[in-house]
Amino acid sequence: MKKIIRFLRSMQFGMILLVLVIACSVAGSLIVQQREPMEYVNRYGEGAARVILALQLNDVFSSVYFLVLMAALCLNLTLCSIVRLPRTVKATAQLLSRAESAPVEHELAPQQVEKVSTYLKQNHYRLREKDGRKIYVKNLIGFYGSFFTHLSFLLILVVGALAVVTATVTDQTVMPGETLTLDDDTTITVESFQIEDDTGLLDYASKIVMRSADGMKEAAREIRVNEPMSFEGYKVYQQTYGTAGSVEIHNLVNGASEVMHLTESCFLTLDGVDGLFFQALYPGYVKAEDGTVTLITSTSGAYSDPVYDVLSVAEGSMSPVLAFPGETLTIGDVSFTFLEPTSYPGLRIKHVSTAVLGALYAVFALMVAGLYLCFFMVPTAVAVTENGYTIVSPKPSTGLIIGLNACLEEEET
Amino acid sequence: MEILFFASIVGYFAATVLQAAGVTLRKDALCRVARIIFALSFVLHTGFTIWRGVAAGRIPLANQFEFASGFAWSAAIMGLVLYARLKQEWVLMASMPVAFLVLSYAAFQPMEIKELMPALRSTWFALHIGSATFSYAAFAISGGLGVHYLLQLKKGHAEKESRMVQTDYMIYRLICLGFLLLTVVILSGAIWAEQAWSRWWSWDPKETWALITWILYAIFLHQRIRMKWQGKRMAWFAIIAVICVLFTFAGVNKLLPGLHSYAV
Ligand code: HEM
């Protein structure tokens, strides 16, 4: 049992797990993921497709073995960190006691010893005197570097999984002027939406107002890509956009009128027989010299010359019509006035615990700090006596030796 | 202004050749000329980068050309700073060819200045891509030093010689720096992705390969402690791992398109 635990917490096991993560990642990046089974047959042939599906290589990162791998890595890191923590705490005292008793490694003349002391002071080493021995120390906090690094890696896996599992995400399109009510009665009103800024630069942005269910809290913000709005545990993203046809329908009999936004093909009719069949809205067109019109089918910007592609259905016959904003088409007792199209945002609404989010940011910072301590704050003690000096450090002190040698050579020359 | 760009490529090339000749023939004067040409080319390259940033009205790191140019610039400044501190010719032996080769690669990428996609207008993106140029440069120079180390071994220098120990140590330090910066790349990329698309991580091929590179270097750092991988092994690793870095940098965009394919 002891042997098994020793293996489970060993660096060797950790490295095996990391190699396996690499293997899964390579497979997951080379084989297209999360496609229909037929696509694998078409791409890789039937035999290979069967192997891919059997080994879940079509969805490596959600496969059982990948999750087991991650769990094993967490276990390994936890055990390894627990075992190493007491050693880390004791490391400073051990370093100092080694420095106190270490024999002189680099013998020097007295004036050179003085030079070494000056160099160390200049390089921010702190002096501790013990039994007549001068011990210069630096970066003792560095002992905690690898502990923080491993802890942060473990926490990134745990808190990251928590952030993904506890988040709920919904996508909604909302017309400008409309209000969306969420499950807990929080509301989101889209006041306006733009595709381009004043200079014509692409800039998808929605002005939104959010109100809490009890109406006590309200906040407004312009959201755009990279600038979501956070409100009471919600994060609202400017995710996509669309452009809807807008038609004012006027009932010539009773005088009633209504504006409708059209996002997909539909039949607008009062009696179920005559009416307007909306097929599509095009962003622009090119008119040739002979008068023929070619429609532009897609754009990433605003619709510059919108064209409505509709069918007029009257008395049992259909006739295609290309209509432009401002035009009116009368069919029976109804007139249809084509308006400038309406651009609208697609919002992504994510509900996520603020505490989890904050924890994830903190853990990211801990990892960077941990690595900095590991690599750039190497704990070092230099014992200086009247005969010379000795360096004690858990890592090679090549940098310090180069510096000290340069400083001593300078003196000689 | 493109003339500055092409002049820096020629300058980096000339510096590389002169430095190699100077070191091989043990002619200090040649090395001195190489250093001056390298520093001047770096100034021209900096001028070009500033001009490009001003002309585009943004940080010039938004497509593969600009990223490659930034990578070469980072390699050049790292080489110059390390040389200024250590006064060792081998530092330049490694960084000069990296700057030249990466900038030559940039020359084959589409150069026109394009409007920045809305998704790329982010401080996190700037940190993400800025740290990537320095991280890749540190790894590439460590690979260059790996080649230099192996060549020195072949020439009969012993692993214990102080110059060899210093080179070995420098490879390790550069890998540490590259690893720290690659961590910043991955974490700032995750934060940016969450701000832009609501997802921290989407196993996009570029993300996946950055993670593979990161784990590869993590394994190496542990093997160095566990199995005392130093000297020749370290040099070989530094060279082989650079292939993974270069695949993440350029290969993924061409071969495994995904969310990051804007960088093509
Ligand atoms: C990908 C995840 C990991 C990362 C990023 C990581 C990072 C590091 C770093 C940066 C160091 C210091 C290396 C140096 O200073 O040269 C280190 C040391 C170490 N790591 Fe990891 N590590 C990871 C996983 C693991 C695992 C799974 C184990 C398993 C037990 C482990 C055990 C150790 C040990 C024992 C040391 C030596 C620490 C010391 O001497 O102070 N690491 N790790």
XYZ file of C-alpha atoms and ligand atoms in Angstrom:
720
model
C 0.000 0.000 0.000
C 2.815 2.366 0.974
C 4.532 1.568 -2.302
C 1.392 2.418 -4.270
C 0.967 5.754 -2.495
C 4.641 6.524 -2.997
C 4.197 5.906 -6.723
C 0.970 7.926 -6.898
C 2.693 10.948 -5.383
C 5.933 10.540 -7.309
C 7.276 12.907 -9.914
C 7.712 9.870 -12.169
C 3.951 9.220 -12.143
C 3.338 12.961 -12.691
C 5.570 12.933 -15.751
C 3.858 9.815 -17.148
C 0.520 11.611 -16.779
C 1.845 14.736 -18.498
C 3.142 12.634 -21.417
C -0.328 11.077 -21.709
C -1.925 14.559 -21.708
C 0.391 15.484 -24.584
C -0.586 12.296 -26.465
C -4.313 13.078 -26.052
C -3.790 16.693 -27.080
C -1.893 15.732 -30.229
C -4.655 13.279 -31.170
C -7.338 15.879 -30.394
C -5.685 18.487 -32.576
C -4.947 16.227 -35.548
C -8.329 14.457 -35.666
C -11.303 16.759 -36.204
C -13.455 16.770 -33.091
C -17.152 16.433 -32.358
C -18.358 15.650 -35.892
C -21.004 13.236 -37.112
C -19.793 9.597 -37.433
C -20.281 9.723 -41.219
C -17.765 12.543 -41.514
C -15.060 10.317 -40.002
C -15.891 7.568 -42.500
C -15.638 10.062 -45.375
C -12.421 11.619 -44.105
C -10.451 8.653 -42.803
C -12.103 5.550 -44.302
C -14.304 3.016 -42.586
C -11.658 1.056 -40.644
C -9.959 4.138 -39.212
C -13.340 5.724 -38.413
C -14.308 2.633 -36.416
C -11.088 2.874 -34.358
C -11.556 6.631 -33.848
C -15.115 6.202 -32.607
C -14.297 3.186 -30.424
C -11.422 5.039 -28.730
C -13.505 8.234 -28.425
C -10.865 10.041 -30.445
C -13.709 12.023 -32.036
C -14.203 13.808 -28.699
C -10.929 13.302 -26.851
C -11.282 16.161 -24.377
C -14.655 14.988 -23.069
C -13.745 11.295 -23.127
C -13.792 9.210 -19.973
C -10.078 8.463 -20.134
C -9.162 12.136 -20.480
C -11.247 12.998 -17.434
C -9.630 10.101 -15.530
C -6.243 11.453 -16.603
C -7.102 14.900 -15.235
C -8.376 13.377 -11.977
C -5.154 11.347 -11.660
C -3.090 14.486 -12.239
C -5.026 16.284 -9.495
C -4.462 13.349 -7.128
C -0.752 13.210 -7.958
C -0.299 16.964 -7.474
C -2.271 16.966 -4.209
C -0.299 14.091 -2.691
C 3.000 15.489 -3.930
C 2.226 18.971 -2.567
C 1.089 17.652 0.822
C 4.223 15.579 1.208
C 6.534 18.379 0.139
C 4.981 21.198 2.168
C 6.750 20.407 5.492
C 10.025 20.098 3.587
C 9.406 23.479 1.968
C 8.709 25.104 5.332
C 11.911 23.661 6.833
C 14.031 24.524 3.797
C 15.064 28.010 4.988
C 16.366 26.759 8.333
C 18.213 23.935 6.591
C 19.845 26.283 4.112
C 21.068 28.535 6.928
C 22.421 25.683 9.019
C 24.279 24.316 5.972
C 25.750 27.746 5.347
C 26.833 27.998 9.014
C 28.802 24.771 8.923
C 29.969 24.509 5.297
C 33.743 24.515 4.784
C 35.199 27.386 2.741
C 34.950 26.470 -0.944
C 36.598 29.468 -2.594
C 39.710 30.595 -0.752
C 40.574 34.276 -1.128
C 42.923 36.954 0.136
C 41.433 39.325 2.772
C 40.970 42.287 0.378
C 39.186 39.973 -2.071
C 36.895 38.803 0.727
C 35.982 42.421 1.328
C 35.212 42.784 -2.370
C 32.902 39.745 -2.201
C 31.028 41.244 0.761
C 30.605 44.544 -1.057
C 29.392 42.771 -4.193
C 26.805 40.816 -2.207
C 25.565 43.932 -0.406
C 25.273 45.771 -3.695
C 23.211 42.888 -5.044
C 20.704 43.142 -2.187
C 21.879 40.178 -0.088
C 20.891 40.555 3.576
C 23.512 39.940 6.233
C 22.976 37.511 9.117
C 25.866 36.941 11.496
C 26.182 33.635 13.273
C 29.143 32.626 15.484
C 31.412 35.149 13.777
C 30.434 33.906 10.335
C 28.861 36.354 7.962
C 26.014 34.764 6.056
C 24.523 36.746 3.205
C 21.075 35.535 2.163
C 18.745 36.347 -0.661
C 15.443 35.141 -2.126
C 14.448 32.813 0.708
C 10.819 33.211 -0.397
C 11.897 31.384 -3.563
C 11.583 28.105 -1.619
C 7.825 28.480 -1.950
C 7.954 28.937 -5.735
C 7.422 25.350 -6.823
C 4.826 24.818 -4.067
C 2.793 27.803 -5.318
C 3.235 26.663 -8.929
C 1.952 23.162 -8.250
C -0.843 24.399 -6.004
C -1.951 26.886 -8.656
C -1.900 24.219 -11.384
C -4.049 21.988 -9.216
C -6.414 24.865 -8.441
C -6.652 25.887 -12.094
C -7.882 22.380 -12.896
C -10.353 22.355 -9.983
C -11.615 25.961 -10.095
C -11.603 25.932 -13.924
C -13.792 22.814 -13.935
C -16.049 24.484 -11.353
C -16.285 27.652 -13.484
C -17.337 25.605 -16.512
C -19.750 23.289 -14.690
C -21.520 26.000 -12.665
C -21.922 28.458 -15.551
C -25.176 28.570 -17.516
C -25.056 30.015 -20.996
C -27.930 31.084 -23.257
C -27.899 32.849 -26.609
C -30.697 35.303 -27.479
C -31.367 37.763 -30.255
C -33.072 40.948 -29.138
C -34.412 43.717 -31.380
C -33.397 47.258 -30.422
C -36.059 48.684 -28.124
C -37.085 45.235 -26.876
C -36.642 43.846 -23.376
C -35.651 40.314 -22.501
C -36.735 38.820 -19.166
C -34.465 36.130 -17.720
C -35.546 33.157 -15.551
C -35.029 35.085 -12.293
C -36.885 38.143 -13.708
C -33.712 40.158 -14.291
C -34.305 42.167 -17.469
C -32.048 43.209 -20.329
C -33.205 46.049 -22.568
C -31.367 46.662 -25.823
C -31.614 50.399 -26.352
C -29.680 50.480 -29.614
C -27.264 48.482 -31.707
C -24.612 49.506 -34.257
C -22.455 47.536 -36.671
C -20.040 50.335 -37.571
C -18.816 53.318 -35.602
C -19.076 56.922 -36.846
C -15.968 56.520 -38.977
C -17.266 53.387 -40.731
C -14.919 51.044 -38.791
C -16.500 47.690 -37.887
C -17.571 47.972 -34.256
C -20.467 45.745 -33.208
C -21.868 47.449 -30.094
C -25.149 47.311 -28.167
C -26.310 49.819 -25.587
C -28.016 47.737 -22.947
C -29.707 48.400 -19.628
C -29.990 45.650 -17.007
C -32.430 45.715 -14.115
C -32.575 43.340 -11.167
C -35.801 41.411 -10.537
C -36.819 43.691 -7.646
C -36.042 46.789 -9.723
C -33.640 48.036 -7.040
C -30.494 47.740 -9.121
C -29.989 49.089 -12.608
C -26.936 49.556 -14.782
C -26.352 50.653 -18.363
C -23.404 49.944 -20.611
C -22.343 49.750 -24.214
C -21.140 46.201 -24.804
C -18.965 45.089 -27.676
C -16.581 42.256 -28.452
C -14.052 42.106 -25.568
C -16.237 44.352 -23.409
C -19.031 42.301 -21.866
C -21.237 43.725 -19.117
C -21.174 42.185 -15.633
C -24.296 42.542 -13.520
C -25.398 40.565 -10.462
C -23.626 37.352 -11.463
C -24.536 37.739 -15.139
C -22.101 38.451 -17.912
C -23.682 39.673 -21.147
C -21.650 39.426 -24.346
C -22.084 41.039 -27.732
C -21.879 37.671 -29.471
C -23.381 37.878 -32.968
C -25.547 40.185 -35.015
C -28.119 40.100 -37.760
C -30.065 42.432 -39.980
C -33.834 42.076 -40.190
C -36.132 43.413 -42.900
C -38.624 45.959 -41.529
C -42.020 46.319 -43.153
C -44.874 48.596 -42.123
C -48.167 46.848 -42.773
C -51.175 49.107 -43.221
C -54.730 47.764 -43.282
C -56.486 50.037 -45.758
C -59.927 48.949 -44.489
C -59.660 49.763 -40.779
C -56.584 52.021 -40.871
C -54.600 49.849 -38.423
C -50.867 49.614 -38.986
C -47.957 47.691 -37.516
C -44.211 47.432 -38.097
C -42.846 43.865 -38.397
C -39.217 42.721 -38.272
C -38.508 39.846 -40.632
C -35.538 37.596 -39.962
C -36.590 34.560 -42.015
C -38.855 33.853 -44.977
C -42.539 34.206 -44.134
C -45.929 34.965 -45.637
C -47.638 38.172 -44.508
C -51.353 37.931 -45.127
C -54.687 38.928 -43.629
C -56.999 36.476 -45.371
C -54.608 33.582 -45.854
C -54.780 33.916 -49.642
C -53.386 37.245 -50.838
C -50.324 38.847 -49.300
C -46.591 39.334 -49.371
C -44.149 36.446 -49.300
C -40.867 37.702 -47.813
C -37.968 35.632 -49.171
C -34.780 37.456 -48.190
C -33.083 40.756 -47.575
C -29.853 41.518 -49.449
C -27.220 44.000 -48.223
C -26.682 45.630 -51.607
C -26.728 45.308 -55.365
C -24.753 46.225 -58.459
C -26.581 47.654 -61.437
C -24.998 46.948 -64.834
C -25.161 49.363 -67.768
C -27.925 47.291 -69.401
C -30.014 47.713 -66.244
C -29.641 44.166 -64.912
C -29.301 43.998 -61.154
C -26.900 41.601 -59.399
C -27.561 41.143 -55.701
C -24.745 41.170 -53.146
C -25.383 38.244 -50.853
C -23.202 38.906 -47.809
C -21.340 41.635 -45.944
C -19.592 41.996 -42.621
C -20.636 45.649 -42.324
C -23.905 47.558 -42.362
C -26.333 47.096 -45.283
C -25.418 49.912 -47.684
C -28.142 49.495 -50.365
C -30.645 47.024 -48.959
C -32.931 45.152 -51.342
C -36.043 43.183 -50.346
C -36.602 40.006 -52.368
C -40.354 39.327 -52.106
C -43.231 37.682 -53.961
C -46.464 39.501 -54.410
C -49.274 36.921 -54.089
C -52.591 38.168 -55.436
C -55.592 36.459 -56.967
C -53.861 33.124 -57.248
C -50.759 34.379 -59.048
C -47.292 35.149 -57.741
C -44.933 37.759 -59.097
C -41.369 38.370 -57.885
C -40.513 41.894 -56.805
C -37.238 43.554 -55.770
C -38.259 46.348 -53.401
C -36.185 49.144 -51.902
C -36.632 51.015 -48.618
C -39.230 53.736 -48.993
C -41.263 51.814 -51.592
C -44.839 50.698 -50.967
C -46.560 47.677 -52.468
C -50.322 47.402 -52.256
C -51.822 43.941 -52.440
C -55.609 43.819 -52.057
C -56.628 45.774 -48.985
C -53.155 45.883 -47.471
C -50.225 48.146 -48.229
C -46.685 47.100 -47.362
C -44.119 49.871 -46.938
C -40.504 48.699 -46.945
C -38.440 50.477 -44.307
C -34.708 50.709 -43.677
C -33.644 47.316 -42.239
C -33.070 46.930 -38.514
C -29.749 45.582 -37.249
C -30.005 43.614 -34.044
C -27.543 41.933 -31.666
C -27.247 38.304 -30.680
C -26.453 38.344 -26.971
C -24.766 35.605 -25.005
C -25.940 35.604 -21.418
C -23.746 33.749 -18.996
C -24.533 33.270 -15.340
C -21.462 32.559 -13.312
C -20.529 32.823 -9.652
C -18.463 35.966 -9.089
C -16.535 34.149 -6.347
C -15.498 31.367 -8.737
C -14.478 33.914 -11.348
C -12.429 35.893 -8.821
C -10.818 32.682 -7.565
C -9.790 31.733 -11.095
C -8.131 35.091 -11.705
C -6.352 34.809 -8.341
C -5.107 31.320 -9.182
C -3.783 32.523 -12.546
C -1.854 35.259 -10.751
C -0.563 32.690 -8.236
C 0.831 30.548 -11.049
C 2.749 33.426 -12.610
C 4.026 34.487 -9.175
C 4.973 30.869 -8.336
C 6.971 30.468 -11.538
C 8.673 33.818 -11.011
C 9.728 32.719 -7.514
C 10.883 29.353 -8.866
C 13.050 30.721 -11.644
C 14.096 34.196 -10.656
C 14.191 34.096 -6.872
C 16.646 31.268 -6.278
C 17.242 30.990 -2.509
C 20.909 31.521 -1.891
C 23.124 31.817 1.172
C 26.762 32.866 0.914
C 28.889 32.187 3.973
C 31.829 34.603 4.070
C 34.809 34.069 6.396
C 38.172 35.826 6.470
C 39.599 33.022 4.249
C 37.016 32.986 1.491
C 33.433 32.166 0.769
C 30.980 29.299 0.168
C 27.729 29.371 -1.755
C 24.840 27.239 -0.532
C 21.787 26.991 -2.753
C 19.381 24.264 -3.934
C 20.205 25.187 -7.540
C 23.446 25.808 -9.420
C 24.518 29.370 -8.701
C 26.196 29.829 -12.058
C 24.908 33.393 -12.404
C 26.283 34.424 -9.009
C 29.617 32.711 -9.677
C 29.935 34.503 -13.032
C 29.159 37.818 -11.292
C 31.591 37.220 -8.418
C 34.384 36.083 -10.745
C 33.894 39.160 -12.915
C 34.020 41.357 -9.832
C 37.213 39.685 -8.541
C 38.892 39.774 -11.969
C 38.098 43.465 -12.228
C 40.035 43.996 -9.046
C 43.049 42.046 -10.301
C 43.220 43.988 -13.554
C 9.284 52.416 -45.374
C 9.391 48.714 -46.287
C 13.012 49.418 -47.203
C 13.786 49.497 -43.455
C 12.347 46.014 -43.136
C 14.381 44.568 -46.008
C 17.507 46.438 -44.874
C 17.183 44.800 -41.447
C 16.960 41.341 -43.027
C 20.133 42.024 -45.023
C 21.773 43.457 -41.883
C 20.870 40.462 -39.717
C 22.197 38.155 -42.448
C 25.475 40.055 -42.770
C 25.873 40.095 -38.977
C 25.261 36.324 -38.795
C 27.863 35.562 -41.474
C 30.481 37.947 -40.054
C 29.961 36.706 -36.508
C 30.335 33.074 -37.626
C 33.467 33.983 -39.575
C 34.855 36.020 -36.672
C 34.330 33.227 -34.150
C 35.623 30.483 -36.464
C 38.718 32.439 -37.561
C 39.145 33.947 -34.073
C 39.143 37.464 -35.503
C 37.809 39.889 -32.909
C 37.586 42.707 -35.451
C 35.070 40.714 -37.541
C 32.957 40.039 -34.440
C 33.031 43.738 -33.586
C 31.816 44.669 -37.086
C 29.119 41.956 -36.831
C 27.937 43.426 -33.524
C 27.760 46.944 -34.947
C 25.812 45.747 -38.016
C 23.499 43.718 -35.776
C 22.811 46.717 -33.523
C 22.211 48.993 -36.528
C 19.862 46.451 -38.121
C 18.011 46.265 -34.834
C 17.616 50.060 -34.882
C 16.247 49.894 -38.454
C 13.924 47.056 -37.478
C 12.705 49.083 -34.488
C 12.120 52.067 -36.789
C 10.096 49.895 -39.162
C 8.046 48.475 -36.284
C 7.270 51.945 -34.919
C 6.330 53.198 -38.402
C 4.052 50.218 -38.902
C 2.383 50.769 -35.535
C 1.795 54.449 -36.317
C 0.526 53.705 -39.856
C -1.850 51.018 -38.565
C -2.864 53.045 -35.501
C -2.405 50.033 -33.221
C 0.198 47.641 -31.813
C 1.770 46.020 -34.889
C 1.183 42.414 -33.788
C -2.103 41.521 -35.416
C -1.240 39.093 -38.201
C 1.375 36.490 -38.995
C 3.706 38.986 -40.696
C 3.671 41.395 -37.769
C 3.903 38.582 -35.230
C 6.932 37.071 -37.004
C 8.548 40.494 -37.207
C 7.900 40.965 -33.459
C 9.393 37.520 -32.768
C 12.583 38.425 -34.701
C 12.747 41.814 -32.954
C 12.452 40.117 -29.540
C 15.254 37.690 -30.465
C 17.467 40.601 -31.508
C 16.884 42.664 -28.367
C 17.348 39.617 -26.143
C 20.641 38.833 -27.887
C 21.854 42.408 -27.496
C 20.841 42.675 -23.833
C 22.396 39.309 -22.962
C 25.583 40.261 -24.767
C 25.708 43.596 -22.961
C 25.476 41.742 -19.637
C 27.629 38.686 -20.307
C 30.037 39.889 -23.025
C 30.054 36.393 -24.521
C 30.196 35.916 -28.297
C 28.159 32.693 -28.181
C 25.066 34.631 -27.110
C 25.145 36.507 -30.419
C 26.032 33.328 -32.335
C 22.611 32.037 -31.321
C 20.461 35.164 -31.504
C 21.689 36.607 -34.821
C 20.586 33.637 -36.987
C 17.270 33.464 -35.120
C 16.563 37.136 -35.889
C 17.593 36.645 -39.525
C 15.648 33.425 -40.152
C 12.444 34.541 -38.449
C 12.465 37.914 -40.213
C 13.047 36.133 -43.543
C 10.024 33.963 -42.785
C 8.061 37.195 -42.157
C 9.039 38.439 -45.608
C 7.051 35.566 -47.143
C 3.858 36.523 -45.277
C 1.239 38.974 -46.622
C 2.493 42.405 -45.596
C -0.437 44.741 -46.183
C -1.771 46.655 -43.192
C -5.268 45.502 -42.334
C -7.892 46.913 -40.033
C -7.873 45.171 -36.658
C -10.694 42.670 -36.224
C -12.971 43.774 -33.345
C -12.111 40.610 -31.405
C -8.428 41.592 -31.390
C -8.973 45.036 -29.866
C -8.147 44.084 -26.315
C -5.469 44.758 -23.717
C -5.411 41.045 -22.903
C -4.739 40.319 -26.569
C -1.805 42.760 -26.532
C -0.362 41.032 -23.455
C -1.082 37.604 -24.971
C 0.697 38.249 -28.233
C 3.436 40.496 -26.806
C 4.526 37.845 -24.313
C 4.332 35.206 -27.080
C 6.962 37.014 -29.182
C 9.391 37.117 -26.244
C 8.595 33.573 -25.152
C 9.213 32.148 -28.638
C 12.370 34.239 -28.954
C 13.725 32.868 -25.641
C 12.988 29.284 -26.739
C 14.475 29.868 -30.198
C 17.697 31.335 -28.776
C 17.932 28.429 -26.333
C 17.646 26.113 -29.362
C 20.368 28.106 -31.135
C 22.576 27.801 -28.056
C 21.814 24.065 -28.054
C 23.258 23.795 -31.572
C 26.261 25.876 -30.522
C 26.795 23.646 -27.463
C 26.746 20.444 -29.528
C 29.156 21.922 -32.068
C 31.533 22.874 -29.268
C 31.325 19.327 -27.880
C 32.166 17.980 -31.317
C 35.164 20.277 -31.465
C 36.444 18.540 -28.372
C 35.431 20.939 -25.586
C 34.556 19.120 -22.374
C 31.186 19.550 -20.618
C 33.015 20.668 -17.476
C 34.787 23.625 -19.086
C 33.523 26.859 -17.601
C 32.349 28.242 -20.965
C 30.351 25.064 -21.603
C 28.839 25.194 -18.109
C 27.850 28.801 -18.767
C 26.233 27.908 -22.092
C 24.355 25.042 -20.469
C 23.186 27.361 -17.705
C 22.110 29.997 -20.239
C 20.031 27.402 -22.144
C 18.305 26.508 -18.876
C 17.695 30.155 -17.921
C 16.273 30.973 -21.351
C 13.953 27.979 -21.118
C 12.830 29.207 -17.675
C 12.154 32.689 -19.084
C 10.353 31.263 -22.123
C 8.306 28.977 -19.879
C 7.237 31.812 -17.574
C 6.268 33.946 -20.578
C 4.455 31.051 -22.270
C 2.452 30.671 -19.062
C 1.509 34.357 -19.359
C 0.594 33.749 -23.034
C -1.726 30.875 -22.156
C -3.345 32.529 -19.139
C -3.851 35.931 -20.781
C -5.205 34.092 -23.840
C -7.730 32.307 -21.613
C -8.817 35.589 -20.003
C -9.097 37.251 -23.426
C -11.131 34.335 -24.819
C -13.483 34.606 -21.855
C -13.897 38.349 -22.417
C -14.435 37.975 -26.151
C -16.300 34.688 -26.555
C -17.299 33.705 -23.008
C -15.172 30.536 -23.062
C -11.855 30.200 -21.269
C -10.612 27.325 -23.339
C -11.984 25.724 -26.483
C -9.287 23.211 -27.470
C -8.674 25.160 -30.653
C -5.542 23.686 -32.382
C -3.396 26.748 -31.618
C -4.382 26.669 -27.944
C -3.830 22.926 -27.822
C -0.356 23.218 -29.323
C 0.602 26.043 -26.973
C -0.405 23.713 -24.135
C 1.569 20.813 -25.657
C 4.653 23.064 -25.891
C 4.138 24.215 -22.309
C 3.822 20.668 -20.970
C 6.840 19.561 -23.011
C 9.003 22.221 -21.366
C 7.459 21.420 -17.950
C 8.476 17.767 -18.399
C 11.958 18.895 -19.308
C 12.271 21.136 -16.226
C 11.340 18.142 -14.080
C 13.688 15.777 -15.882
C 16.440 18.258 -15.180
C 15.728 17.893 -11.474
C 14.791 14.195 -11.452
C 17.260 12.744 -13.960
C 19.826 15.561 -13.889
C 19.329 16.263 -17.607
C 22.089 18.721 -18.354
C 24.823 19.288 -20.905
C 24.346 17.281 -24.078
C 20.815 16.095 -23.207
C 19.742 19.637 -22.377
C 21.137 20.875 -25.695
C 19.308 18.178 -27.660
C 16.103 18.889 -25.823
C 16.394 22.644 -26.452
C 16.741 21.947 -30.193
C 13.924 19.393 -30.446
C 11.511 21.484 -28.366
C 12.035 24.455 -30.702
C 10.472 22.362 -33.473
C 7.350 22.154 -31.324
C 7.502 25.921 -30.712
C 7.838 26.599 -34.439
C 4.936 24.283 -35.206
C 2.805 26.185 -32.682
C 3.989 29.479 -34.181
C 3.615 28.741 -37.886
C 2.628 25.145 -38.641
C -0.693 25.126 -36.801
C -1.997 28.138 -38.769
C -1.302 26.427 -42.062
C -2.164 22.830 -41.219
C -4.774 22.912 -38.471
C -6.999 25.957 -38.948
C -9.261 27.024 -36.109
C -10.241 30.155 -34.214
C -6.697 31.512 -34.506
C -6.608 31.204 -38.285
C -6.817 35.001 -38.610
C -3.090 34.751 -38.035
C -2.537 33.056 -41.429
C 2.141 20.688 -15.723
C 2.212 20.713 -14.437
C 3.445 21.109 -13.687
C 4.141 22.255 -13.758
C 3.846 23.451 -14.626
C 5.237 22.168 -12.853
C 6.179 23.131 -12.663
C 7.326 22.962 -11.926
C 8.401 23.881 -11.888
C 8.440 25.150 -12.677
C 9.331 23.391 -11.080
C 10.664 24.039 -10.759
C 11.660 23.611 -11.778
C 12.935 24.385 -11.683
O 13.064 25.237 -10.813
O 13.811 24.144 -12.519
C 8.859 22.147 -10.569
C 9.537 21.354 -9.691
C 9.041 20.186 -9.178
N 7.867 19.579 -9.552
Fe 6.525 20.259 -10.865
N 5.171 20.958 -12.222
C 4.093 20.288 -12.710
C 3.679 19.055 -12.371
C 4.288 18.298 -11.406
C 3.809 17.029 -11.019
C 2.613 16.302 -11.623
C 4.627 16.607 -10.044
C 4.456 15.301 -9.347
C 4.808 14.990 -8.209
C 5.644 17.599 -9.809
C 6.676 17.559 -8.905
C 7.705 18.449 -8.801
C 8.832 18.337 -7.899
C 9.040 17.245 -6.868
C 9.672 19.420 -8.154
C 10.999 19.738 -7.469
C 10.760 20.911 -6.636
C 11.932 21.422 -5.938
O 13.017 20.881 -6.080
O 11.743 22.419 -5.224
N 5.389 18.626 -10.674
N 7.626 21.903 -11.107
